Coordinates of C-alpha atoms in Angstrom, one line a residue:
A1 CA -90.3 50.6 -46.0
I2 CA -93.7 50.6 -44.7
E3 CA -94.0 46.6 -44.3
K4 CA -90.6 46.8 -42.6
K5 CA -92.0 49.9 -40.2
K6 CA -89.2 52.3 -41.4
L7 CA -91.4 55.3 -42.3
F8 CA -92.7 57.5 -39.8
T9 CA -95.0 60.7 -40.1
L10 CA -95.3 64.0 -38.4
D11 CA -98.9 64.9 -39.1
Y12 CA -100.3 68.3 -38.7
H13 CA -102.6 68.5 -41.1
D14 CA -105.8 67.7 -39.5
V15 CA -104.9 69.9 -36.7
F16 CA -104.4 73.2 -38.7
L17 CA -106.2 72.7 -41.8
P18 CA -109.6 74.1 -40.5
F19 CA -108.0 77.1 -39.1
L20 CA -105.9 78.0 -42.2
S21 CA -108.3 80.6 -43.7
S22 CA -108.4 82.4 -40.5
I23 CA -104.6 82.3 -39.7
N24 CA -103.7 83.3 -43.6
A25 CA -106.1 86.2 -43.3
H26 CA -103.7 88.1 -41.2
P27 CA -101.2 90.2 -43.1
N28 CA -98.2 88.9 -41.2
R29 CA -99.3 85.2 -40.6
K30 CA -99.0 82.3 -43.1
A31 CA -99.4 78.9 -42.7
Y32 CA -100.0 75.3 -44.2
A33 CA -101.2 72.3 -42.8
T34 CA -98.0 69.8 -43.0
R35 CA -97.4 66.3 -43.1
T36 CA -93.8 65.2 -43.0
I37 CA -92.5 61.6 -43.9
F38 CA -89.4 60.3 -42.3
L39 CA -87.2 57.4 -43.3
L40 CA -85.7 55.4 -40.5
T41 CA -82.1 54.8 -41.7
Q42 CA -79.8 52.0 -41.2
F43 CA -78.1 54.2 -38.5
G44 CA -81.3 54.3 -36.5
T45 CA -81.6 58.2 -37.3
L46 CA -84.7 59.9 -39.0
K47 CA -84.2 61.3 -42.4
P48 CA -86.9 63.7 -43.9
I49 CA -87.7 62.5 -47.4
A50 CA -91.0 64.4 -48.0
I51 CA -93.1 67.5 -47.0
E52 CA -96.7 67.7 -47.8
L53 CA -98.1 71.3 -47.6
S54 CA -101.9 71.8 -47.8
L55 CA -103.9 74.8 -48.0
P56 CA -107.7 75.1 -48.1
S57 CA -109.2 74.4 -51.5
M58 CA -110.2 77.7 -52.8
N59 CA -109.6 77.4 -56.4
P60 CA -110.8 74.3 -58.5
F61 CA -108.0 74.8 -61.1
K62 CA -105.1 75.4 -58.6
P63 CA -103.9 72.3 -56.5
S64 CA -104.5 73.0 -52.7
K65 CA -101.4 70.6 -52.0
Q66 CA -97.8 70.4 -52.9
V67 CA -95.0 68.2 -52.0
I68 CA -91.6 69.2 -51.3
T69 CA -88.5 66.9 -51.5
P70 CA -84.9 67.1 -50.5
P71 CA -83.2 69.6 -52.9
V72 CA -81.5 68.5 -56.2
D73 CA -80.3 72.2 -57.0
A74 CA -80.0 75.9 -55.6
T75 CA -83.8 76.7 -55.9
S76 CA -85.0 73.4 -54.4
N77 CA -82.5 73.9 -51.7
W78 CA -84.4 77.1 -50.5
Q79 CA -87.7 75.5 -51.1
W80 CA -86.8 72.7 -48.8
Q81 CA -85.5 75.1 -46.0
L82 CA -88.8 77.1 -46.1
A83 CA -90.8 73.7 -46.1
K84 CA -88.9 72.9 -43.1
A85 CA -89.5 76.2 -41.5
H86 CA -93.4 75.8 -42.0
V87 CA -93.3 72.3 -40.4
C88 CA -91.3 73.7 -37.5
S89 CA -93.8 76.5 -37.2
N90 CA -96.7 74.1 -37.1
D91 CA -94.8 72.0 -34.7
S92 CA -94.3 75.0 -32.5
G93 CA -97.9 75.9 -32.2
A94 CA -98.9 72.3 -31.6
H95 CA -96.5 71.7 -28.8
E96 CA -97.4 74.8 -26.8
L97 CA -101.2 74.4 -27.4
I98 CA -101.8 70.7 -27.4
Q99 CA -98.8 68.6 -26.0
H100 CA -97.8 71.2 -23.5
W101 CA -100.9 73.1 -22.4
L102 CA -103.7 70.7 -23.0
R103 CA -102.0 67.4 -22.2
T104 CA -100.2 68.3 -19.1
H105 CA -101.5 71.6 -17.6
A106 CA -105.2 71.5 -18.4
C107 CA -105.9 67.8 -18.2
M108 CA -104.1 67.6 -14.8
E109 CA -106.2 70.3 -13.3
P110 CA -109.7 68.5 -12.8
F111 CA -107.9 65.8 -10.9
I112 CA -106.3 68.4 -8.5
I113 CA -109.3 70.3 -8.0
A114 CA -111.4 67.0 -7.1
A115 CA -108.6 65.9 -4.8
R116 CA -108.8 69.2 -2.9
R117 CA -112.5 69.0 -2.5
H118 CA -112.8 65.2 -1.8
L119 CA -109.6 63.6 -0.1
S120 CA -108.7 64.8 3.3
V121 CA -105.1 65.8 3.8
M122 CA -104.6 62.7 5.8
H123 CA -106.2 60.3 3.3
P124 CA -103.3 58.0 1.7
I125 CA -103.9 59.1 -1.8
H126 CA -103.8 62.9 -1.1
K127 CA -100.5 62.3 0.9
L128 CA -99.3 60.3 -2.1
L129 CA -100.1 63.0 -4.7
H130 CA -99.6 66.2 -2.6
P131 CA -96.1 66.9 -3.9
H132 CA -97.2 66.5 -7.7
M133 CA -100.2 69.2 -7.1
R134 CA -97.6 71.7 -6.0
Y135 CA -98.1 75.2 -7.7
T136 CA -100.1 73.7 -10.5
M137 CA -103.3 75.7 -10.1
D138 CA -101.3 78.8 -9.5
I139 CA -99.4 78.7 -12.7
N140 CA -102.6 77.6 -14.5
A141 CA -104.1 80.6 -13.5
R142 CA -101.0 82.7 -14.5
A143 CA -101.4 81.1 -17.9
R144 CA -105.1 82.0 -18.3
E145 CA -104.1 85.7 -17.5
L146 CA -100.8 86.0 -19.6
L147 CA -100.2 83.1 -22.3
I148 CA -103.7 81.7 -23.5
N149 CA -105.6 84.8 -23.0
A150 CA -106.9 86.9 -25.9
D151 CA -104.1 89.0 -27.3
G152 CA -101.8 87.1 -24.9
I153 CA -98.3 85.7 -25.8
I154 CA -99.6 82.6 -27.5
E155 CA -101.6 84.7 -29.9
S156 CA -99.1 87.2 -30.2
F157 CA -96.1 85.3 -30.9
F158 CA -97.4 81.9 -32.6
S159 CA -99.1 81.2 -35.9
T160 CA -102.4 80.1 -34.3
K161 CA -103.3 83.8 -33.5
Q162 CA -107.2 83.9 -32.5
C163 CA -107.6 80.2 -33.4
S164 CA -105.3 79.0 -30.5
M165 CA -108.1 77.8 -27.9
E166 CA -110.2 76.5 -31.0
I167 CA -107.2 74.3 -31.8
T168 CA -106.9 73.1 -28.3
S169 CA -110.4 72.3 -28.0
L170 CA -110.6 70.4 -31.1
A171 CA -107.7 68.4 -30.0
Y172 CA -109.3 67.9 -26.5
K173 CA -112.1 65.8 -28.3
N174 CA -109.5 63.1 -29.2
W175 CA -107.6 63.2 -25.6
R176 CA -108.0 59.9 -23.7
F177 CA -106.9 59.3 -20.3
D178 CA -106.2 55.6 -20.8
M179 CA -103.6 56.5 -23.3
E180 CA -101.4 59.1 -21.2
S181 CA -99.3 56.3 -19.6
L182 CA -96.0 56.4 -21.4
P183 CA -96.0 52.8 -22.9
A184 CA -99.6 53.5 -23.9
D185 CA -98.7 56.7 -25.5
L186 CA -95.7 55.2 -27.6
I187 CA -98.0 52.6 -28.8
R188 CA -100.7 54.8 -29.8
R189 CA -98.1 57.0 -31.7
G190 CA -96.8 54.1 -33.6
I191 CA -93.3 54.3 -32.0
A192 CA -93.7 51.1 -30.1
E193 CA -95.5 47.7 -30.2
Q194 CA -96.6 45.4 -27.3
D195 CA -93.8 42.9 -26.5
P196 CA -94.2 40.8 -23.1
T197 CA -90.4 39.6 -23.7
E198 CA -89.1 43.3 -23.4
P199 CA -88.0 44.8 -20.0
H200 CA -91.0 47.3 -20.1
G201 CA -93.6 45.3 -22.1
I202 CA -93.1 47.1 -25.4
K203 CA -90.6 47.1 -28.1
L204 CA -89.7 50.4 -29.5
L205 CA -89.7 50.7 -33.2
I206 CA -87.1 53.6 -33.1
E207 CA -84.4 51.8 -30.6
D208 CA -82.4 55.0 -30.3
Y209 CA -85.3 57.3 -29.0
P210 CA -84.0 59.2 -26.1
Y211 CA -87.4 60.4 -24.8
A212 CA -88.8 57.0 -24.7
N213 CA -85.8 55.1 -23.5
D214 CA -85.1 57.6 -20.4
G215 CA -88.8 57.9 -19.9
L216 CA -89.4 54.1 -19.6
L217 CA -86.7 54.0 -16.7
I218 CA -88.9 56.7 -15.0
W219 CA -92.1 55.2 -15.7
S220 CA -91.1 52.1 -14.3
A221 CA -90.0 53.4 -11.3
I222 CA -92.9 55.5 -10.6
E223 CA -95.0 52.3 -11.2
R224 CA -92.9 50.5 -8.8
L225 CA -93.4 53.0 -6.2
V226 CA -97.0 53.3 -6.5
K227 CA -97.6 49.7 -6.6
D228 CA -95.7 49.4 -3.3
Y229 CA -97.8 52.2 -1.8
V230 CA -101.3 51.1 -3.0
N231 CA -100.8 47.4 -2.1
H232 CA -99.7 48.7 1.6
Y233 CA -103.2 50.6 2.0
Y234 CA -105.5 48.8 -0.4
P235 CA -104.6 45.1 -0.1
D236 CA -107.8 44.0 -2.2
S237 CA -111.0 45.3 -4.5
N238 CA -113.1 45.6 -1.1
S239 CA -110.6 48.3 0.4
I240 CA -111.0 50.0 -3.1
R241 CA -114.8 50.1 -3.3
S242 CA -115.4 50.7 0.4
D243 CA -113.2 53.9 0.3
S244 CA -115.9 56.7 -0.3
E245 CA -113.4 59.5 -0.5
L246 CA -111.2 57.8 -3.0
N247 CA -114.3 57.0 -5.2
T248 CA -115.9 60.2 -5.1
W249 CA -112.6 62.1 -6.0
Y250 CA -112.3 59.7 -9.2
Y251 CA -116.0 60.1 -10.0
E252 CA -116.0 64.0 -9.9
S253 CA -112.7 64.1 -11.6
I254 CA -114.1 62.5 -14.7
N255 CA -117.8 63.4 -14.7
V256 CA -117.4 67.2 -13.5
G257 CA -113.8 67.9 -14.3
H258 CA -114.0 66.3 -17.7
A259 CA -117.8 66.6 -18.4
D260 CA -117.4 66.8 -22.1
L261 CA -115.9 63.2 -22.1
R262 CA -117.7 61.7 -19.0
H263 CA -119.7 59.2 -21.3
E264 CA -116.5 57.8 -23.2
T265 CA -116.1 53.9 -22.6
W266 CA -112.4 54.5 -22.4
W267 CA -112.0 55.8 -18.9
P268 CA -110.1 53.3 -16.9
K269 CA -112.5 51.6 -14.0
L270 CA -111.5 52.0 -10.4
S271 CA -112.4 48.6 -9.2
T272 CA -109.1 46.9 -7.9
P273 CA -105.7 47.7 -6.7
D274 CA -104.4 47.4 -10.1
D275 CA -106.8 50.0 -11.5
L276 CA -105.7 52.4 -8.8
V277 CA -102.0 52.0 -9.4
S278 CA -102.3 52.6 -13.2
I279 CA -104.3 55.6 -12.5
L280 CA -101.9 57.3 -10.1
A281 CA -99.0 56.1 -12.0
T282 CA -100.2 58.1 -15.0
L283 CA -101.1 61.2 -13.0
I284 CA -97.5 61.3 -11.3
W285 CA -96.0 60.5 -14.9
I286 CA -97.9 63.6 -16.6
S287 CA -97.3 66.1 -13.7
S288 CA -93.5 65.2 -13.4
A289 CA -91.6 63.5 -16.1
K290 CA -94.1 64.2 -19.3
H291 CA -94.3 67.8 -18.4
A292 CA -90.5 68.2 -17.7
A293 CA -89.7 66.8 -21.1
L294 CA -92.1 69.2 -22.7
N295 CA -91.4 72.3 -20.6
F296 CA -87.7 72.7 -19.7
G297 CA -86.1 72.4 -23.1
Q298 CA -88.2 75.1 -24.7
Y299 CA -85.4 77.7 -24.7
H300 CA -82.7 75.4 -25.8
Y301 CA -84.8 73.7 -28.6
G302 CA -86.8 77.0 -29.5
G303 CA -84.3 79.7 -28.8
Y304 CA -82.8 79.9 -32.1
V305 CA -85.7 81.4 -34.3
P306 CA -84.4 80.5 -37.9
V307 CA -84.4 76.9 -36.9
R308 CA -87.7 76.9 -35.2
P309 CA -90.1 79.8 -36.0
P310 CA -93.1 79.8 -34.1
Y311 CA -94.8 81.5 -37.1
M312 CA -94.1 82.3 -40.8
R313 CA -94.9 85.5 -42.6
R314 CA -94.8 84.2 -46.2
L315 CA -96.0 81.2 -48.2
I316 CA -93.6 79.4 -50.5
P317 CA -94.2 81.1 -54.0
N318 CA -95.0 79.0 -56.9
E319 CA -93.7 79.8 -60.6
D320 CA -96.7 81.5 -61.4
D321 CA -96.8 83.7 -58.4
P322 CA -95.8 87.4 -58.4
E323 CA -93.2 86.8 -55.6
Y324 CA -91.4 84.1 -57.4
S325 CA -89.1 86.5 -59.2
N326 CA -88.1 88.1 -56.0
F327 CA -87.6 84.5 -54.4
V328 CA -85.3 83.5 -57.2
S329 CA -83.3 86.6 -57.1
D330 CA -82.7 87.0 -53.3
P331 CA -83.7 83.8 -52.0
E332 CA -81.9 84.4 -48.6
G333 CA -83.9 87.6 -48.4
Y334 CA -86.8 86.0 -49.0
F335 CA -86.3 83.3 -46.3
L336 CA -85.3 85.8 -43.7
S337 CA -88.5 88.0 -44.4
S338 CA -90.4 85.1 -43.8
L339 CA -89.5 84.6 -40.4
P340 CA -90.9 86.5 -37.4
S341 CA -89.7 90.1 -36.7
L342 CA -86.8 90.7 -34.5
K343 CA -88.8 92.7 -32.0
E344 CA -91.3 90.1 -31.4
M345 CA -89.0 87.2 -31.2
T346 CA -86.6 89.1 -28.6
S347 CA -89.7 89.2 -26.5
L348 CA -90.4 85.5 -27.1
L349 CA -87.1 84.6 -26.1
S350 CA -87.4 86.2 -22.8
V351 CA -90.7 84.0 -22.3
L352 CA -89.0 80.8 -23.3
D353 CA -86.2 81.7 -21.0
M354 CA -88.6 82.0 -18.0
L355 CA -90.5 79.0 -18.7
S356 CA -87.4 76.9 -18.8
T357 CA -86.0 78.0 -15.6
H358 CA -86.2 76.0 -12.3
S359 CA -86.8 77.9 -9.2
D360 CA -84.7 77.8 -6.2
D361 CA -87.1 75.8 -4.2
E362 CA -87.7 73.3 -7.0
E363 CA -88.8 69.7 -5.6
Y364 CA -87.7 67.1 -7.9
L365 CA -88.8 63.5 -8.5
G366 CA -87.3 61.3 -5.9
D367 CA -87.2 63.9 -3.3
R368 CA -90.0 63.9 -0.5
K369 CA -89.8 66.6 2.0
E370 CA -92.3 65.1 4.3
L371 CA -91.2 61.8 5.3
S372 CA -92.0 62.3 8.8
T373 CA -95.6 62.0 7.9
W374 CA -95.3 58.1 7.5
R375 CA -93.4 57.6 10.9
G376 CA -95.7 54.8 11.4
N377 CA -95.5 53.1 8.3
P378 CA -91.5 52.0 7.8
E379 CA -92.6 49.9 4.6
I380 CA -93.7 53.3 3.0
I381 CA -90.6 55.1 4.0
E382 CA -88.4 52.2 2.5
A383 CA -90.5 52.4 -0.6
F384 CA -89.6 56.3 -1.0
Y385 CA -85.8 55.6 -0.2
R386 CA -85.6 52.9 -2.9
F387 CA -87.5 55.3 -5.5
S388 CA -84.8 58.1 -4.7
T389 CA -82.1 55.7 -5.0
V390 CA -83.5 54.6 -8.5
M391 CA -83.7 58.3 -9.5
K392 CA -80.0 58.8 -8.7
A393 CA -79.2 55.7 -10.5
I394 CA -81.3 56.9 -13.6
E395 CA -79.2 59.9 -13.6
K396 CA -76.1 58.2 -13.9
E397 CA -77.5 56.0 -16.8
I398 CA -78.7 58.9 -18.9
D399 CA -75.3 60.5 -18.4
R400 CA -73.7 57.2 -19.8
R401 CA -76.0 56.9 -22.6
N402 CA -75.4 60.5 -23.7
S403 CA -71.6 59.5 -24.0
D404 CA -72.1 56.5 -26.0
P405 CA -71.2 57.2 -29.8
K406 CA -73.3 54.3 -30.7
L407 CA -76.5 56.4 -29.8
R408 CA -76.3 58.9 -32.5
N409 CA -79.4 60.7 -31.7
R410 CA -78.0 61.7 -28.6
C411 CA -74.2 61.5 -29.1
G412 CA -71.9 63.0 -31.9
A413 CA -70.6 66.2 -33.6
G414 CA -73.2 68.9 -33.3
V415 CA -75.6 66.7 -31.4
S416 CA -77.1 67.8 -28.3
P417 CA -77.3 65.2 -25.4
Y418 CA -80.5 64.4 -24.2
Q419 CA -80.7 65.5 -20.7
L420 CA -84.5 66.6 -20.3
L421 CA -85.4 63.3 -18.3
V422 CA -82.5 63.8 -16.0
P423 CA -84.0 63.7 -12.7
F424 CA -82.1 66.4 -10.9
S425 CA -80.9 69.9 -11.6
G426 CA -79.7 73.1 -10.1
P427 CA -81.6 76.3 -10.3
G428 CA -81.9 78.2 -13.7
V429 CA -82.0 77.4 -17.2
S430 CA -80.4 73.8 -17.4
C431 CA -82.2 72.0 -19.9
R432 CA -82.6 69.1 -17.4
G433 CA -84.3 68.2 -14.0
V434 CA -87.7 66.5 -13.2
P435 CA -89.8 68.4 -10.8
N436 CA -92.4 66.4 -8.9
S437 CA -95.2 68.9 -10.3
I438 CA -96.3 71.2 -13.1
S439 CA -95.0 74.1 -11.2
I440 CA -94.1 76.5 -14.3

């Protein structure tokens, strides 16, 4: 299976293990560092086949790891349910702190601050990025006041408690801007391989992967728009080198905004028009489609707590544990008592509902409110119109895919259609829509 690239791992071991002693010291927080192995079936779906649960090694005579496999009897069925709940608890914390907060909100902020400081409002790159910076600084400030602050929503409702920002900081050490474009990210995560014969230059190892398939449509459209735009204003490398505002913006984004990582050799160079296209396309992708896919499905995917608990209150008992007899006599009661309290989860649901809501004045990818700014550049206006037309075509294509019974990861009995990358949406909680910017 490994040789045929049929095995995939959801790995939260290194992310959580250093913090488990602190997390598990709380009377109502219990967590493992988990790894889950999935088999890619002949139908293109992922089947979980093993869950590894790790704890800090405290007792040399007691194993610090256990492996739970799919059930063969009633007891192992409840152990499997508990193990899956612990995996989802890891996933919830990592989603909020690493994928969502760190890799979209936080890492975009230095580029926005530097743009406001060094690019005049009439600078072509400022004009291009302006809609993709809308409200981001404001929502980040609110997050620091209410979400990621001490005793805030994240520390109150997720397993990570007071370790939350430490986990984010540890993950930041491995963050790489050059891996944030969609193709590079898919390759980094082992979901795809480079293949110049494919339309997007990569071959997906999971062919029916809705996020990747829909995302590549949007990524290619963004890249095409940015290339048309950059080639108009920067026809050669000399025009890049001679733009002091542009170079100062990029220099400060790295050396001041991402000072901890400023000496890393992986930072993309800014020497040619192609370099600028890659940098700008990545920034627009992060602020629009990537953030939308991470944010606007939070209520739909996390709103039913027994399926995706943000934290657990009990570990899985072993046969020599005092709680084991209670688990065997009333496994359902043990499972329910392991989940978060109803009062806390009612509050969390209201937060997830708010975070998943589109505002009435949302501006979506493909909409440009200020086209009159380019009245003297009909080529640019035409490029934006083409981009808008492509976004509308992508919406129709995603709707078609969601109705295709051959795509079992997005169509079938009990399977939710994947709509997070449908470009447009009405206001409210719709589980669809790609805004231009990180605005919530």
